[in-house]
Tab-separated table of C-alpha atoms and ligand atoms in Angstrom:
chain	number	residue	atom	x	y	z
C	13	MET	CA	-0.308	24.756	-25.927
C	14	ARG	CA	-2.954	22.274	-26.388
C	15	LYS	CA	-5.597	22.390	-23.804
C	16	ASN	CA	-6.780	18.598	-23.687
C	17	LEU	CA	-3.805	16.580	-23.234
C	18	THR	CA	-3.987	13.380	-21.231
C	19	ILE	CA	-1.015	13.430	-18.839
C	20	ALA	CA	-0.230	9.846	-16.989
C	21	ILE	CA	2.301	9.890	-14.125
C	22	ASP	CA	3.122	6.521	-12.460
C	23	GLY	CA	5.918	5.364	-10.187
C	24	HIS	CA	6.928	4.310	-6.766
C	25	SER	CA	5.424	5.181	-3.474
C	26	ALA	CA	6.331	8.542	-2.004
C	27	CYS	CA	8.593	9.901	-5.058
C	28	GLY	CA	6.656	12.840	-5.234
C	29	LYS	CA	4.031	12.079	-7.968
C	30	SER	CA	0.974	13.656	-6.249
C	31	THR	CA	3.045	16.980	-5.584
C	32	VAL	CA	4.317	17.421	-8.889
C	33	ALA	CA	1.073	15.997	-10.748
C	34	LYS	CA	-0.781	18.657	-8.740
C	35	LEU	CA	1.398	21.580	-9.452
C	36	LEU	CA	1.668	20.506	-13.070
C	37	ALA	CA	-2.104	20.554	-13.481
C	38	LYS	CA	-2.222	23.809	-11.694
C	39	GLU	CA	0.071	25.197	-14.002
C	40	LEU	CA	-1.646	23.890	-17.168
C	41	ASP	CA	-5.040	24.803	-15.910
C	42	TYR	CA	-5.983	20.884	-15.951
C	43	ILE	CA	-7.819	18.592	-13.702
C	44	TYR	CA	-5.719	16.829	-11.286
C	45	ILE	CA	-6.710	13.203	-10.143
C	46	ASP	CA	-4.836	11.452	-7.376
C	47	SER	CA	-5.986	7.600	-8.243
C	48	GLY	CA	-3.921	6.432	-5.085
C	49	ALA	CA	-6.512	8.460	-2.799
C	50	MET	CA	-9.251	6.299	-4.144
C	51	TYR	CA	-7.658	2.931	-3.356
C	52	ARG	CA	-6.871	4.481	-0.114
C	53	ALA	CA	-10.626	5.379	0.209
C	54	ILE	CA	-11.519	1.937	-0.464
C	55	ALA	CA	-9.215	0.768	2.157
C	56	PHE	CA	-10.532	3.282	4.730
C	57	PHE	CA	-14.128	1.965	3.768
C	58	ALA	CA	-12.955	-1.915	4.520
C	59	LEU	CA	-11.197	-1.113	7.860
C	60	ASP	CA	-13.938	1.132	8.853
C	61	ARG	CA	-16.752	-1.798	8.186
C	62	ASP	CA	-14.507	-4.325	9.913
C	63	LEU	CA	-13.725	-5.880	6.518
C	64	ALA	CA	-10.189	-5.268	6.969
C	65	GLU	CA	-7.530	-5.288	9.941
C	66	GLY	CA	-3.735	-4.952	9.723
C	67	ARG	CA	-2.566	-6.121	6.391
C	68	THR	CA	-5.479	-8.620	6.126
C	69	VAL	CA	-8.540	-7.990	3.888
C	70	ASP	CA	-11.949	-9.793	3.636
C	71	ARG	CA	-11.757	-9.816	-0.128
C	72	GLU	CA	-15.281	-11.572	-0.802
C	73	GLY	CA	-16.877	-9.117	1.961
C	74	LEU	CA	-15.446	-6.131	0.472
C	75	VAL	CA	-16.455	-7.080	-3.088
C	76	GLU	CA	-20.010	-7.527	-1.750
C	77	GLU	CA	-20.029	-4.131	-0.234
C	78	LEU	CA	-18.467	-2.431	-3.312
C	79	GLU	CA	-21.705	-1.502	-5.015
C	80	LYS	CA	-22.684	0.690	-1.929
C	81	ILE	CA	-19.497	2.626	-2.211
C	82	ASP	CA	-20.047	6.067	-4.262
C	83	ILE	CA	-16.965	7.705	-4.721
C	84	GLY	CA	-16.145	10.856	-6.760
C	85	TYR	CA	-14.990	14.352	-6.814
C	86	LYS	CA	-17.112	17.293	-5.474
C	87	ARG	CA	-16.379	20.652	-6.229
C	88	ILE	CA	-17.004	23.341	-3.431
C	89	GLY	CA	-16.410	26.556	-4.063
C	90	GLU	CA	-12.834	26.935	-5.247
C	91	SER	CA	-11.634	23.651	-4.232
C	92	VAL	CA	-12.240	20.157	-5.656
C	93	SER	CA	-12.132	17.115	-3.026
C	94	LEU	CA	-12.597	13.375	-3.050
C	95	TYR	CA	-16.074	12.262	-1.250
C	96	MET	CA	-16.908	8.672	-0.381
C	97	ASN	CA	-20.782	8.295	0.451
C	98	GLY	CA	-20.950	11.902	1.246
C	99	ILE	CA	-17.829	12.242	3.508
C	100	GLU	CA	-14.638	14.046	2.404
C	101	VAL	CA	-11.998	11.216	2.523
C	102	GLU	CA	-8.609	13.294	2.657
C	103	PRO	CA	-8.345	13.639	6.461
C	104	LEU	CA	-9.203	9.931	6.671
C	105	ILE	CA	-6.581	8.143	4.268
C	106	ARG	CA	-3.126	9.303	4.886
C	107	ASN	CA	-2.131	7.285	7.935
C	108	MET	CA	-0.510	4.063	8.661
C	109	ARG	CA	-3.661	1.921	9.233
C	110	VAL	CA	-4.832	2.764	5.789
C	111	SER	CA	-1.272	2.485	4.091
C	112	GLN	CA	-0.706	-1.109	5.796
C	113	VAL	CA	-3.590	-2.373	3.839
C	114	VAL	CA	-4.216	-0.471	0.863
C	115	SER	CA	-1.837	-2.522	-1.495
C	116	PRO	CA	-3.604	-5.777	-0.360
C	117	VAL	CA	-6.979	-4.158	-1.319
C	118	SER	CA	-5.592	-2.628	-4.681
C	119	THR	CA	-4.848	-6.456	-5.535
C	120	ILE	CA	-8.682	-7.028	-5.917
C	121	PRO	CA	-9.606	-6.995	-9.616
C	122	GLU	CA	-13.277	-5.823	-8.970
C	123	VAL	CA	-11.838	-3.035	-6.845
C	124	ARG	CA	-9.596	-1.969	-9.651
C	125	GLU	CA	-12.425	-2.485	-12.122
C	126	LYS	CA	-14.720	-0.037	-10.470
C	127	LEU	CA	-12.012	2.701	-10.038
C	128	VAL	CA	-10.682	2.183	-13.426
C	129	GLU	CA	-13.926	3.031	-14.807
C	130	ILE	CA	-14.555	6.360	-12.399
C	131	GLN	CA	-11.103	7.627	-13.489
C	132	ARG	CA	-11.623	6.992	-17.369
C	133	ALA	CA	-14.866	8.901	-17.031
C	134	ILE	CA	-13.435	11.893	-15.346
C	135	GLY	CA	-10.645	11.969	-17.708
C	136	LYS	CA	-12.392	11.410	-20.967
C	137	GLU	CA	-12.392	14.828	-22.180
C	138	GLY	CA	-8.469	15.200	-21.832
C	139	GLY	CA	-6.933	17.997	-19.973
C	140	VAL	CA	-6.032	16.006	-17.047
C	141	VAL	CA	-3.208	14.959	-15.037
C	142	MET	CA	-3.446	11.588	-13.270
C	143	ASP	CA	-1.060	9.973	-10.939
C	144	GLY	CA	-1.022	6.407	-9.751
C	145	ARG	CA	0.489	2.967	-10.568
C	146	ASP	CA	-1.362	1.725	-13.806
C	147	ILE	CA	-2.467	5.284	-15.528
C	148	GLY	CA	0.025	4.884	-18.409
C	149	THR	CA	-0.452	1.127	-18.774
C	150	VAL	CA	-4.020	0.591	-18.159
C	151	VAL	CA	-6.209	3.441	-17.458
C	152	PHE	CA	-5.082	5.888	-20.263
C	153	PRO	CA	-2.802	3.448	-22.792
C	154	HIS	CA	-3.237	6.219	-25.227
C	155	ALA	CA	-2.073	9.111	-22.916
C	156	ASP	CA	-0.313	12.013	-24.640
C	157	LEU	CA	2.247	12.098	-22.103
C	158	LYS	CA	3.748	9.137	-19.806
C	159	ILE	CA	5.913	9.889	-16.912
C	160	PHE	CA	7.337	7.094	-14.747
C	161	LEU	CA	8.887	8.912	-11.695
C	162	THR	CA	11.112	6.861	-9.221
C	163	ALA	CA	13.730	8.031	-6.677
C	164	SER	CA	16.049	6.035	-4.350
C	165	ILE	CA	14.261	4.249	-1.205
C	166	GLU	CA	16.531	6.355	1.162
C	167	GLU	CA	15.102	9.603	-0.687
C	168	ARG	CA	11.739	8.421	-0.698
C	169	GLY	CA	11.693	7.515	2.856
C	170	ARG	CA	13.027	10.845	3.951
C	171	ARG	CA	10.443	12.764	1.828
C	172	ARG	CA	7.564	10.844	3.419
C	173	TRP	CA	8.917	10.850	6.853
C	174	ALA	CA	9.116	14.452	6.819
C	175	GLU	CA	5.491	14.848	5.209
C	176	LEU	CA	4.165	12.678	8.009
C	177	GLN	CA	6.198	14.641	10.833
C	178	GLN	CA	4.816	17.817	9.301
C	179	ARG	CA	1.010	16.420	9.912
C	180	GLY	CA	1.872	15.325	13.431
C	181	VAL	CA	2.267	11.608	12.500
C	182	GLU	CA	5.134	10.078	14.671
C	183	LEU	CA	6.656	7.034	13.055
C	184	SER	CA	10.381	5.855	12.950
C	185	MET	CA	12.324	5.925	9.616
C	186	ASP	CA	12.358	2.268	9.680
C	187	GLU	CA	8.703	1.962	9.760
C	188	VAL	CA	8.085	4.228	6.878
C	189	ILE	CA	10.763	2.589	4.780
C	190	ASN	CA	9.366	-0.644	5.241
C	191	ASN	CA	5.884	0.408	4.478
C	192	LEU	CA	7.116	1.822	0.905
C	193	LEU	CA	8.960	-1.321	0.301
C	194	GLU	CA	6.250	-3.611	1.170
C	195	ARG	CA	3.829	-1.516	-1.047
C	196	ASP	CA	6.238	-1.486	-4.006
C	197	LEU	CA	6.635	-5.336	-3.830
C	198	ILE	CA	2.801	-6.098	-3.843
C	199	ASP	CA	2.121	-3.239	-6.339
C	200	SER	CA	4.442	-4.715	-8.829
C	201	GLN	CA	3.934	-8.292	-8.184
C	202	ARG	CA	-0.052	-8.270	-8.235
C	203	GLU	CA	-1.452	-10.091	-11.194
C	204	VAL	CA	-3.937	-7.337	-12.222
C	205	SER	CA	-2.318	-4.049	-13.550
C	206	PRO	CA	1.020	-4.452	-11.843
C	207	LEU	CA	3.078	-1.318	-11.283
C	208	MET	CA	5.372	-1.271	-14.359
C	209	GLN	CA	6.833	1.252	-16.708
C	210	ALA	CA	4.815	1.613	-19.557
C	211	GLU	CA	7.040	1.076	-22.856
C	212	ASP	CA	6.383	4.532	-24.202
C	213	ALA	CA	6.843	6.349	-20.543
C	214	LEU	CA	9.581	8.584	-19.928
C	215	LEU	CA	11.657	7.497	-16.842
C	216	ILE	CA	12.755	10.325	-14.290
C	217	ASP	CA	14.616	9.682	-11.505
C	218	ASN	CA	14.233	12.509	-9.153
C	219	SER	CA	16.593	11.281	-6.358
C	220	ASN	CA	18.367	14.720	-6.779
C	221	LEU	CA	16.085	16.874	-8.246
C	222	ASP	CA	13.461	18.854	-6.048
C	223	VAL	CA	9.973	19.531	-6.808
C	224	GLN	CA	10.523	22.594	-8.748
C	225	GLN	CA	13.066	20.942	-10.968
C	226	THR	CA	11.209	17.647	-11.383
C	227	LEU	CA	8.001	20.009	-12.487
C	228	ASN	CA	10.454	21.890	-14.967
C	229	ARG	CA	11.725	18.554	-16.469
C	230	ILE	CA	7.812	17.708	-17.118
C	231	LEU	CA	6.916	21.110	-18.293
C	232	ALA	CA	9.619	20.812	-20.744
C	233	LEU	CA	8.312	17.521	-22.116
C	234	VAL	CA	4.631	19.069	-22.260
C	235	GLU	CA	5.873	22.208	-24.226
C	236	LYS	CA	7.457	20.069	-27.119
C	237	LEU	CA	3.947	18.165	-27.367
C	238	GLY	CA	2.213	21.422	-27.667
C	239	SER	CA	4.636	22.922	-30.380
V	8	CDP	O1	1.176	8.445	-2.260
V	8	CDP	P1	1.675	7.034	-1.889
V	8	CDP	O2	2.842	6.851	-3.103
V	8	CDP	O3	1.964	6.789	-0.962
V	8	CDP	O4	0.783	6.052	-2.592
V	8	CDP	P2	-0.828	6.379	-3.282
V	8	CDP	O5	-0.552	6.886	-4.567
V	8	CDP	O6	-1.618	7.113	-2.105
V	8	CDP	O7	-1.328	4.958	-3.580
V	8	CDP	C1	-1.611	4.025	-2.583
V	8	CDP	C2	-1.659	2.674	-2.987
V	8	CDP	O8	-3.031	2.845	-3.864
V	8	CDP	C3	-0.682	2.006	-3.651
V	8	CDP	O9	0.473	1.603	-2.885
V	8	CDP	C4	-1.162	0.933	-4.596
V	8	CDP	O10	-1.282	-0.175	-3.925
V	8	CDP	C5	-2.417	1.818	-4.860
V	8	CDP	N1	-2.762	2.386	-6.066
V	8	CDP	C6	-3.002	1.193	-7.099
V	8	CDP	O11	-2.987	0.239	-7.014
V	8	CDP	N2	-3.349	1.956	-8.602
V	8	CDP	C7	-3.236	3.282	-8.617
V	8	CDP	N3	-3.493	3.639	-9.927
V	8	CDP	C8	-2.865	4.249	-7.652
V	8	CDP	C9	-2.794	3.566	-6.328
């Protein structure tokens, strides 16, 4: 198996991209980067600094503050975590407040420019699995393998709802599904780097596949590349 492949996994919200991408990276002993977590971190920053409220973001205000945001991964012992200005962000970004404003924040070209630069720097040596919305189209247009993952909205709603329940976040199925649909719409209609399947990406609809089956499909594709 080649050790330095670049693997891009894009797709709709809550179809299990991150879960599968993380397992794939582990299996291959590659770096895993959740690019969505970086956009969520910037959305959290905007909320925290009163530069966003509800679904509205003060675009100019946030752009002015962007250079003050230091974002990247830190290895502590065995684990690698995303940090923003010295704070581990993962516990702060998986809630509805952030989910409501992250797509509007992600339409800002300066935000994307900053994050894409960081993502390219992390992935420049290869040996990376990165998931998001524009990885195969913009971040790594020459990726060795591009997957576009999707699933039915009902199934995505069920998966995200269960995930939130498990973490103690009480939301109705309607609230969860509405947020997914709203983000899909903003993400695919924005002017800069819209969510879309790259021409050379392979589509996997995993509505009827579990995590292991999805992973196996992708691993089979990786093996073909390695031989
Ligand atoms: O995990 P989930 O499917 O809910 O989304 P995520 O990967 O955490 O991404 C959150 C949001 O960040 C998306 O809805 C997009 O608005 C934005 N995003 C983006 O614009 N480009 C990326 N490469 C990744 C995420």
